[in-house]
Coordinates of C-alpha atoms in Angstrom, one line a residue:
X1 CA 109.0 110.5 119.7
X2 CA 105.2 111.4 120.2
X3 CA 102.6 108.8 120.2
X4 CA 99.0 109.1 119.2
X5 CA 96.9 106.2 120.0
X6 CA 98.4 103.1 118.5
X7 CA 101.0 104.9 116.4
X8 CA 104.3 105.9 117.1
X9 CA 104.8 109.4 115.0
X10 CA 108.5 109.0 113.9
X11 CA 108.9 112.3 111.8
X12 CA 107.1 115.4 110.7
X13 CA 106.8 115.3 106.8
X14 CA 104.8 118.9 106.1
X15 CA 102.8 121.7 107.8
X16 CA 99.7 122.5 106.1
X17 CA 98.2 125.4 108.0
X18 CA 97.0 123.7 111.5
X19 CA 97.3 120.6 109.8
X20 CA 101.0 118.6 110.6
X21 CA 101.3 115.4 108.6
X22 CA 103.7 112.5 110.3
X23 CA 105.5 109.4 109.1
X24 CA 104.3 106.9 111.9
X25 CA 104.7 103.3 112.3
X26 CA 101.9 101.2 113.7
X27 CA 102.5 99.8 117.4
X28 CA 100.9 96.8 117.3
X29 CA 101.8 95.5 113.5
X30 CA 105.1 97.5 112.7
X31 CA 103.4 98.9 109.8
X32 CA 104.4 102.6 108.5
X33 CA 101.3 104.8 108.5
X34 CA 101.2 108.4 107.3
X35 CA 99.3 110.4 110.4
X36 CA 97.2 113.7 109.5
X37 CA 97.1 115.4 113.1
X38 CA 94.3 118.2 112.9
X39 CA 92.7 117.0 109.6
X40 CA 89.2 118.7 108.6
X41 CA 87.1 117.5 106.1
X42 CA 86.0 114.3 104.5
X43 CA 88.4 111.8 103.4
X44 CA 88.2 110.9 99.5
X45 CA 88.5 107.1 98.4
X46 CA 89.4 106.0 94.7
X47 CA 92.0 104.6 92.2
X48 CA 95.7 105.9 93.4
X49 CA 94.4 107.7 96.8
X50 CA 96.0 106.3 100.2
X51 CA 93.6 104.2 102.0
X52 CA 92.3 105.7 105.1
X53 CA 92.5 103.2 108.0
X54 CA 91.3 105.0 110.6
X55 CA 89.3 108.3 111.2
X56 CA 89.3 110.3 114.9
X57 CA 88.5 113.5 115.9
X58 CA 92.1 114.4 116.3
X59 CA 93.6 112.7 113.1
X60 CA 93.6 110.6 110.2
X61 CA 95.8 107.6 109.8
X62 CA 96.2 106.8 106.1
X63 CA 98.0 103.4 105.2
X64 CA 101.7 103.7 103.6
X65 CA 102.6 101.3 101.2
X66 CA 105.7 99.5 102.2
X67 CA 108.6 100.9 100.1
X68 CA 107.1 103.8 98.7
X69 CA 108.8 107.8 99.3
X70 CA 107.4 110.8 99.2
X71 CA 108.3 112.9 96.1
X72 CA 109.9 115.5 98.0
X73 CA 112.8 113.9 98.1
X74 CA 113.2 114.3 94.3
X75 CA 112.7 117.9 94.6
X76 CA 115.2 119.6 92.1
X77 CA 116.9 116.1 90.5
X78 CA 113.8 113.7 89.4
X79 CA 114.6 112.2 86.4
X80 CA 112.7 113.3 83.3
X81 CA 112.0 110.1 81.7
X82 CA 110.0 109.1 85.2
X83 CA 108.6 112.5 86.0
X84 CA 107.0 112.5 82.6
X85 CA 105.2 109.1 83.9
X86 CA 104.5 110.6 87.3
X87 CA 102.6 113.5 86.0
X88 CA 100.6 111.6 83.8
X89 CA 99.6 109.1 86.2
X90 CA 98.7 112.1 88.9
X91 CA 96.9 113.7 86.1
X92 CA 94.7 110.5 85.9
X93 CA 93.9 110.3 89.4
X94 CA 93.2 114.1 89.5
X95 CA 90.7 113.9 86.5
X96 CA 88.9 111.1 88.1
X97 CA 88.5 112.9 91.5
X98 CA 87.3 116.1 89.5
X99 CA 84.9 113.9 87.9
X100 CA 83.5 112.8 91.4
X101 CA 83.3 116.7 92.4
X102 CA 86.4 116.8 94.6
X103 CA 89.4 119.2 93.6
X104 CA 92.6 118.2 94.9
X105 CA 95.9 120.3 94.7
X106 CA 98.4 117.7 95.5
X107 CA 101.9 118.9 97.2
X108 CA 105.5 116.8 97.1
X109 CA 105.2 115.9 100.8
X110 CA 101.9 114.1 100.4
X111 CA 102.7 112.3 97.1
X112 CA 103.9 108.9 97.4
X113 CA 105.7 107.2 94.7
X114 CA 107.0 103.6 94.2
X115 CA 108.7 102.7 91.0
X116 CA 105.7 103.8 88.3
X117 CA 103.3 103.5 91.0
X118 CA 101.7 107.1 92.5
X119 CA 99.5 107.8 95.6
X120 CA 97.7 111.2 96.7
X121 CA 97.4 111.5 100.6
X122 CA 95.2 113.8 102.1
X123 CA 92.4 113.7 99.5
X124 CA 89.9 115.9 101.0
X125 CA 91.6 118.1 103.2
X126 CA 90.2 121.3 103.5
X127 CA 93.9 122.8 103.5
X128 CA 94.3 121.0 100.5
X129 CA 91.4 122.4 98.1
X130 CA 92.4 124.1 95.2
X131 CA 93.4 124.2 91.5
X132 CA 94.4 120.5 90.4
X133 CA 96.0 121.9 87.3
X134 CA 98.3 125.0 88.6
X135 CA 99.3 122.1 91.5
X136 CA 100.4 119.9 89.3
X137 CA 102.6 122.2 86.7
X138 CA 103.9 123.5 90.1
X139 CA 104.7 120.1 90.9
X140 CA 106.8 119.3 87.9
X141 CA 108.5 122.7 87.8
X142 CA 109.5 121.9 91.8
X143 CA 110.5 118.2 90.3
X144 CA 112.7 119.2 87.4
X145 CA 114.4 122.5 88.9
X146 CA 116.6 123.4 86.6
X147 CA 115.9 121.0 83.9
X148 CA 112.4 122.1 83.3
X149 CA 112.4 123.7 80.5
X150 CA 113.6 120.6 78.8
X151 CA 110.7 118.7 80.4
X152 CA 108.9 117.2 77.1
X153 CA 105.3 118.0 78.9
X154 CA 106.5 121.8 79.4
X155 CA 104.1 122.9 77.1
X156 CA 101.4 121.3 77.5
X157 CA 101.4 121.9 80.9
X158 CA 101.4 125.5 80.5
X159 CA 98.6 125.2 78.1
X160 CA 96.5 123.1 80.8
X161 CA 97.6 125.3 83.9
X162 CA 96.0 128.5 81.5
X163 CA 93.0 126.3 81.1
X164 CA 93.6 126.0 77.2
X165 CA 93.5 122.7 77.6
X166 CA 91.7 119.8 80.0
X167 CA 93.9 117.3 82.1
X168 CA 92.9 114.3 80.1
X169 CA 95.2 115.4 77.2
X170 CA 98.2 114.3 79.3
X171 CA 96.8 110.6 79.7
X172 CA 95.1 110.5 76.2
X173 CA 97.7 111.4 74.0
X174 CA 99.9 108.5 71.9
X175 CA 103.1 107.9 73.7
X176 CA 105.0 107.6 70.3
X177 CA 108.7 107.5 70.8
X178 CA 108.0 107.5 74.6
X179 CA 107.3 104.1 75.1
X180 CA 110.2 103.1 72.9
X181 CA 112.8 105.6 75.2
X182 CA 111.4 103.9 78.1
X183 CA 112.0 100.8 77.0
X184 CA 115.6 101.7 76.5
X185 CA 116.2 103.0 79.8
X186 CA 114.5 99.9 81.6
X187 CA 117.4 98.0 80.4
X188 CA 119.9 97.0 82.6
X189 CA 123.3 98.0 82.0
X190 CA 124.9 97.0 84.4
X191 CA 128.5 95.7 83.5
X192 CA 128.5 91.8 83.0
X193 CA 124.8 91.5 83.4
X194 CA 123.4 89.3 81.4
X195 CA 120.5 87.9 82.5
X196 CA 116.8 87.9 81.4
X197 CA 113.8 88.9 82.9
X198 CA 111.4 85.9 84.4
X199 CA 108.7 87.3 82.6
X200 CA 108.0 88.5 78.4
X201 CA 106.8 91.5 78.0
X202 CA 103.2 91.8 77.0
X203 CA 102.0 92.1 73.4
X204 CA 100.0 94.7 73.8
X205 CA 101.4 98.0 73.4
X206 CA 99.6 99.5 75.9
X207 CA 100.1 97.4 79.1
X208 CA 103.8 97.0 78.3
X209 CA 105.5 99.9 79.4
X210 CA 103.5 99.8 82.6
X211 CA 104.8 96.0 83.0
X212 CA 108.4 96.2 82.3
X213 CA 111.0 95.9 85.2
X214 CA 112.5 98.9 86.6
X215 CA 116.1 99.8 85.4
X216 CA 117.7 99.6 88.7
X217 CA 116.1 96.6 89.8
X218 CA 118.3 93.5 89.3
X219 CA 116.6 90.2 87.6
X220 CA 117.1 86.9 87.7
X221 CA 117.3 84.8 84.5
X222 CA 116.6 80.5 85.0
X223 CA 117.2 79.3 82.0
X224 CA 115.2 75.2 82.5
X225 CA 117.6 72.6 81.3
X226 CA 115.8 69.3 80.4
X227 CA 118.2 66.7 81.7
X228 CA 117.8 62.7 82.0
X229 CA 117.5 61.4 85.4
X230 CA 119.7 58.9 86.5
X231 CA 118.3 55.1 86.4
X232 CA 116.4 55.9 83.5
X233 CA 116.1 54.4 80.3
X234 CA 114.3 55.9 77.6
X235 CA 113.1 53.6 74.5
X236 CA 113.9 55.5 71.4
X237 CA 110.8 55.7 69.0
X238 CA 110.6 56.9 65.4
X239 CA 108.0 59.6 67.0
X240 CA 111.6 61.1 68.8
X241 CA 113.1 61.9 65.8
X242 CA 111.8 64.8 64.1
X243 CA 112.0 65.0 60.0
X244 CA 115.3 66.6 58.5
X245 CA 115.1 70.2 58.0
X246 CA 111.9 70.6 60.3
X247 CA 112.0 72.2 63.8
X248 CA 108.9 70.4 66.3
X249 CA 106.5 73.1 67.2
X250 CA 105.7 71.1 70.7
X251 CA 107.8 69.6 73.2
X252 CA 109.0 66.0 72.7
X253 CA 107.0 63.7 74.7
X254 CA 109.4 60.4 75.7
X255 CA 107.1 58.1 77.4
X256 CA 109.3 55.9 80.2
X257 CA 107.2 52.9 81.5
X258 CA 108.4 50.4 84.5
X259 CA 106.7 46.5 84.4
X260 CA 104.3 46.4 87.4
X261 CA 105.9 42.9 88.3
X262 CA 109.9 42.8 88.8
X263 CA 110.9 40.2 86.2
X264 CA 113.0 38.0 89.0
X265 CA 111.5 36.9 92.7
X266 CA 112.4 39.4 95.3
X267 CA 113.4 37.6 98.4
X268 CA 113.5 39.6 101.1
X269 CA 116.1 38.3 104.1
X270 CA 114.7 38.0 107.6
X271 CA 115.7 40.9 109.8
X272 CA 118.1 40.2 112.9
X273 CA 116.5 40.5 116.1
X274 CA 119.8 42.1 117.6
X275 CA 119.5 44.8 115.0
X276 CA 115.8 45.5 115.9
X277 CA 116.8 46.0 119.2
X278 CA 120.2 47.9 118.6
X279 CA 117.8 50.4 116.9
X280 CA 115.5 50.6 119.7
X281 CA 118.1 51.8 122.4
X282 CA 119.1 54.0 119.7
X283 CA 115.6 55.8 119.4
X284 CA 115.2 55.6 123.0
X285 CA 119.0 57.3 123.7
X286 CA 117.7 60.5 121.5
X287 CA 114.5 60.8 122.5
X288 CA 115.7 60.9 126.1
X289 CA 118.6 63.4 124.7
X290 CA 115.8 65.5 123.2
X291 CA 113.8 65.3 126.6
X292 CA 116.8 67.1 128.9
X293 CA 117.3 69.7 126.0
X294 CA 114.1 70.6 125.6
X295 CA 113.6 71.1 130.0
X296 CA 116.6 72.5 130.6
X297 CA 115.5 76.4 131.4
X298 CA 116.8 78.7 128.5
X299 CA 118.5 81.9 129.4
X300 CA 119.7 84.5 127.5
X301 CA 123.4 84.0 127.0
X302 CA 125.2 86.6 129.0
X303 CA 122.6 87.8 130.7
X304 CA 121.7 89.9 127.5
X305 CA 119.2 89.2 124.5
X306 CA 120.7 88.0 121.3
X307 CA 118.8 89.5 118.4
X308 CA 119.9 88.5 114.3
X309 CA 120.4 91.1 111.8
X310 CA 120.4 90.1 108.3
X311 CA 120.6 91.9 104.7
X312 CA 118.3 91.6 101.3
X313 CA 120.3 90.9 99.3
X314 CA 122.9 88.7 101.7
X315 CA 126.1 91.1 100.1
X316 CA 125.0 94.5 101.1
X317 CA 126.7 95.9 104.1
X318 CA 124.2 97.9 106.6
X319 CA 125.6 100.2 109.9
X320 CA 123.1 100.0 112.9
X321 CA 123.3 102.5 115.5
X322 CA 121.1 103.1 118.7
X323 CA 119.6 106.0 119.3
X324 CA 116.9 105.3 122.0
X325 CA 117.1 102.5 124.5
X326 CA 113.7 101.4 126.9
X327 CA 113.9 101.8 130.6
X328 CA 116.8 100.1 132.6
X329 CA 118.8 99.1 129.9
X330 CA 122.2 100.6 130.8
X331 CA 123.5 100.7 126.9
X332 CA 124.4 104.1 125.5
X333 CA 122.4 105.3 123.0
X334 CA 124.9 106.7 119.7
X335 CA 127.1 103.4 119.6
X336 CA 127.1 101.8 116.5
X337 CA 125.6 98.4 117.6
X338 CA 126.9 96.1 114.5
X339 CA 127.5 96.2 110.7
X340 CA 124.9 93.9 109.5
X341 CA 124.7 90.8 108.6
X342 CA 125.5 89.8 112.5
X343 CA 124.4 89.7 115.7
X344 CA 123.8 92.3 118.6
X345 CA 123.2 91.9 122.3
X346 CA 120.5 93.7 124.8
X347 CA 120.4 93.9 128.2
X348 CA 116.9 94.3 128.6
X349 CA 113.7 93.4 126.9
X350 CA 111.9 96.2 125.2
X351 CA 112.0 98.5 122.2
X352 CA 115.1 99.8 121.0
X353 CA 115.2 102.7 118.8
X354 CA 117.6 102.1 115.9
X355 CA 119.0 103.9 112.7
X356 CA 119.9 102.2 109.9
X357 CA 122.4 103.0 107.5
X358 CA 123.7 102.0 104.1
X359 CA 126.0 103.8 102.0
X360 CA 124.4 106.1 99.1
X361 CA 120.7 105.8 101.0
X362 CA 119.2 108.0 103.6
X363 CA 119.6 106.6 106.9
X364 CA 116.0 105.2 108.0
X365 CA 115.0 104.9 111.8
X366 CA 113.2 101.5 113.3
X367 CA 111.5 100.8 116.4
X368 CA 112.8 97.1 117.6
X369 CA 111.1 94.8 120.0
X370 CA 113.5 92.9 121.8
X371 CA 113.3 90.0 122.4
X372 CA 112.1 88.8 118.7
X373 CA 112.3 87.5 115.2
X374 CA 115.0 88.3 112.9
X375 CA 115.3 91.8 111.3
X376 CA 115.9 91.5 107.8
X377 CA 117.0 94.9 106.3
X378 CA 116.2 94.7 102.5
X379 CA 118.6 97.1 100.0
X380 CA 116.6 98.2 96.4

């Protein structure tokens, strides 16, 4: 594993001429970076570009939105339905850096998508400079594979890509029957699931497909129940009781007052000097208690570093090998080290490097500090 500065470069994504591009992880944070090693040109900032976080002679560092892929790993099987919204929303970004004179022709390597969300890295690369519209119809057709030519924006991509038409016609035409298909496929259907979503679509028919849940995401339903507490009494008023055959457009509103003065004289019985002092060699007993826990030296138990793995959500089941270990640690690297949720032990403090497994996702590698926090591996 190479390092550059204060990033660790985990893995080469694409070669663009002498330009290599990196997944890296920042040292000091833990943050996942994208690396441009050899870039040439001047960086480009706007709507849907990846932020640039820092600029050297020998790179630039872009920032990598946590959870977000690159698309080439849907090269061949994207789904229609969501390549149809990926295009459209590159073709907005591309229009509006064409409009600020910069021509970008984006490749699957450096496009980052999360759920509907799209980012262009490497805006302003030299290597980069071309063609938006041939890159992106060569983008869809790398997407869809074999499915392309029943892509619905075949056409019109192949009118835009023989400049017969402009980019915007991709984000300005109606969505019709699109929006309603999406709206189909963003429901869950999932066997037995029956909740609802936390929050009502909006009424306006163009923010709502852009603010609906995504189909694979699971979402929780609380329903409020409006109970009465326990020790209350609440005085019945004609107010309460709405008129037969009418439903109350507002909440009822049931008023409970308490009297300020207790109708009867509290007496309050003199407190036993035995129990006041009971309770202070009590309080003095744990506080001395607390005093030899907290001074007694901690060590590691076993002579090893105890470090908590745990899953998002708690049911998923996640294989966690090592693969690198720091400097006088005598573990093996290739064991599998636990299947979290659980617990593994180190030998010595440093970073570990781990690979992290769950069945029917690409394995991801992690650079662990021991010792530390708990690691908390979320599943979407």
């Amino acid at each position: 594993m190479e390092v550059l500065g204060n990033y660790w470069l985990r893995r080469i994504l694409a070669r663009i001429a002498s330009v290599v591009v990196y997944e890296g992880q920042d040292t000091h944070t833990g943050m996942p970076v994208m690396v441009l090693k050899g870039a040439q040109g001047t960086p480009a900032l706007g709507e849907g570009v990846l932020p640039l976080l820092e600029e050297t002679p020998e790179a630039w560092v872009l920032e990598w939105p946590i959870g977000a892929v690159p698309l080439s790993q849907y090269l061949g099987v994207a789904d229609l339905e969501r390549l149809e919204h990926w295009v459209r929303e590159m073709a907005r970004i591309l229009a509006s850096l064409k409009a600020q004179g910069v021509s970008h022709a984006p490749i699957p390597e450096l496009c980052l998508v999360k759920g509907k969300r799209v980012w262009l890295a490497g805006v302003g690369l030299k290597e980069l400079s071309g063609e938006p519209e041939k890159a992106l119809a060569a983008l869809a057709r790398a997407l869809a594979g074999e499915r392309y030519p029943e892509f619905p924006l075949r056409e019109t991509l192949e009118r835009i890509e023989a400049k017969e038409d402009p980019l915007e016609v991709l984000f300005s035409e109606p969505a019709h029957a699109h929006g309603v298909q999406e709206t189909e496929a963003l429901t869950p259907e999932t066997p037995g699931q029956e909740a609802r979503p936390l929050e009502e679509p909006s009424s306006k028919p163009e923010e709502a497909p852009s603010r609906l849940p995504s189909a694979s995401r699971k979402v929780l339903s609380v329903d409020p129940v409006s109970e009465p507490l326990e020790g209350q009494e609440v005085s019945p008023t004609k107010e309460t009781t709405p008129p037969e055959g009418k439903t109350p457009s507002r909440p009822r509103v049931i008023r409970i007052e308490e009297p300020e003065e207790p109708s009867f004289t509290v007496v309050e019985p003199p407190r036993p000097r035995r129990r006041s002092l009971l309770l202070g060699l009590l309080g003095a007993v744990v506080l001395l208690g607390l005093a030899l826990l907290l001074l007694r030296p901690s060590s590691p138990s076993g002579g090893g570093y105890v470090m908590e793995f745990r899953t998002d959500p708690p049911t998923e089941r996640a294989e966690v090998f090592l693969l690198e270990v720091p400097e006088g640690s005598r573990m093996a690297p290739g064991q599998l080290l636990l299947t979290a949720p659980g617990r593994a032990e180190f030998d010595q403090k440093g970073v570990y490097r781990l690979r992290i497994r769950v069945a029917g996702r690409d394995p991801v590698d992690y650079l662990l500090e021991v010792p530390g926090p708990p690691l908390v591996i979320k599943v979407r």
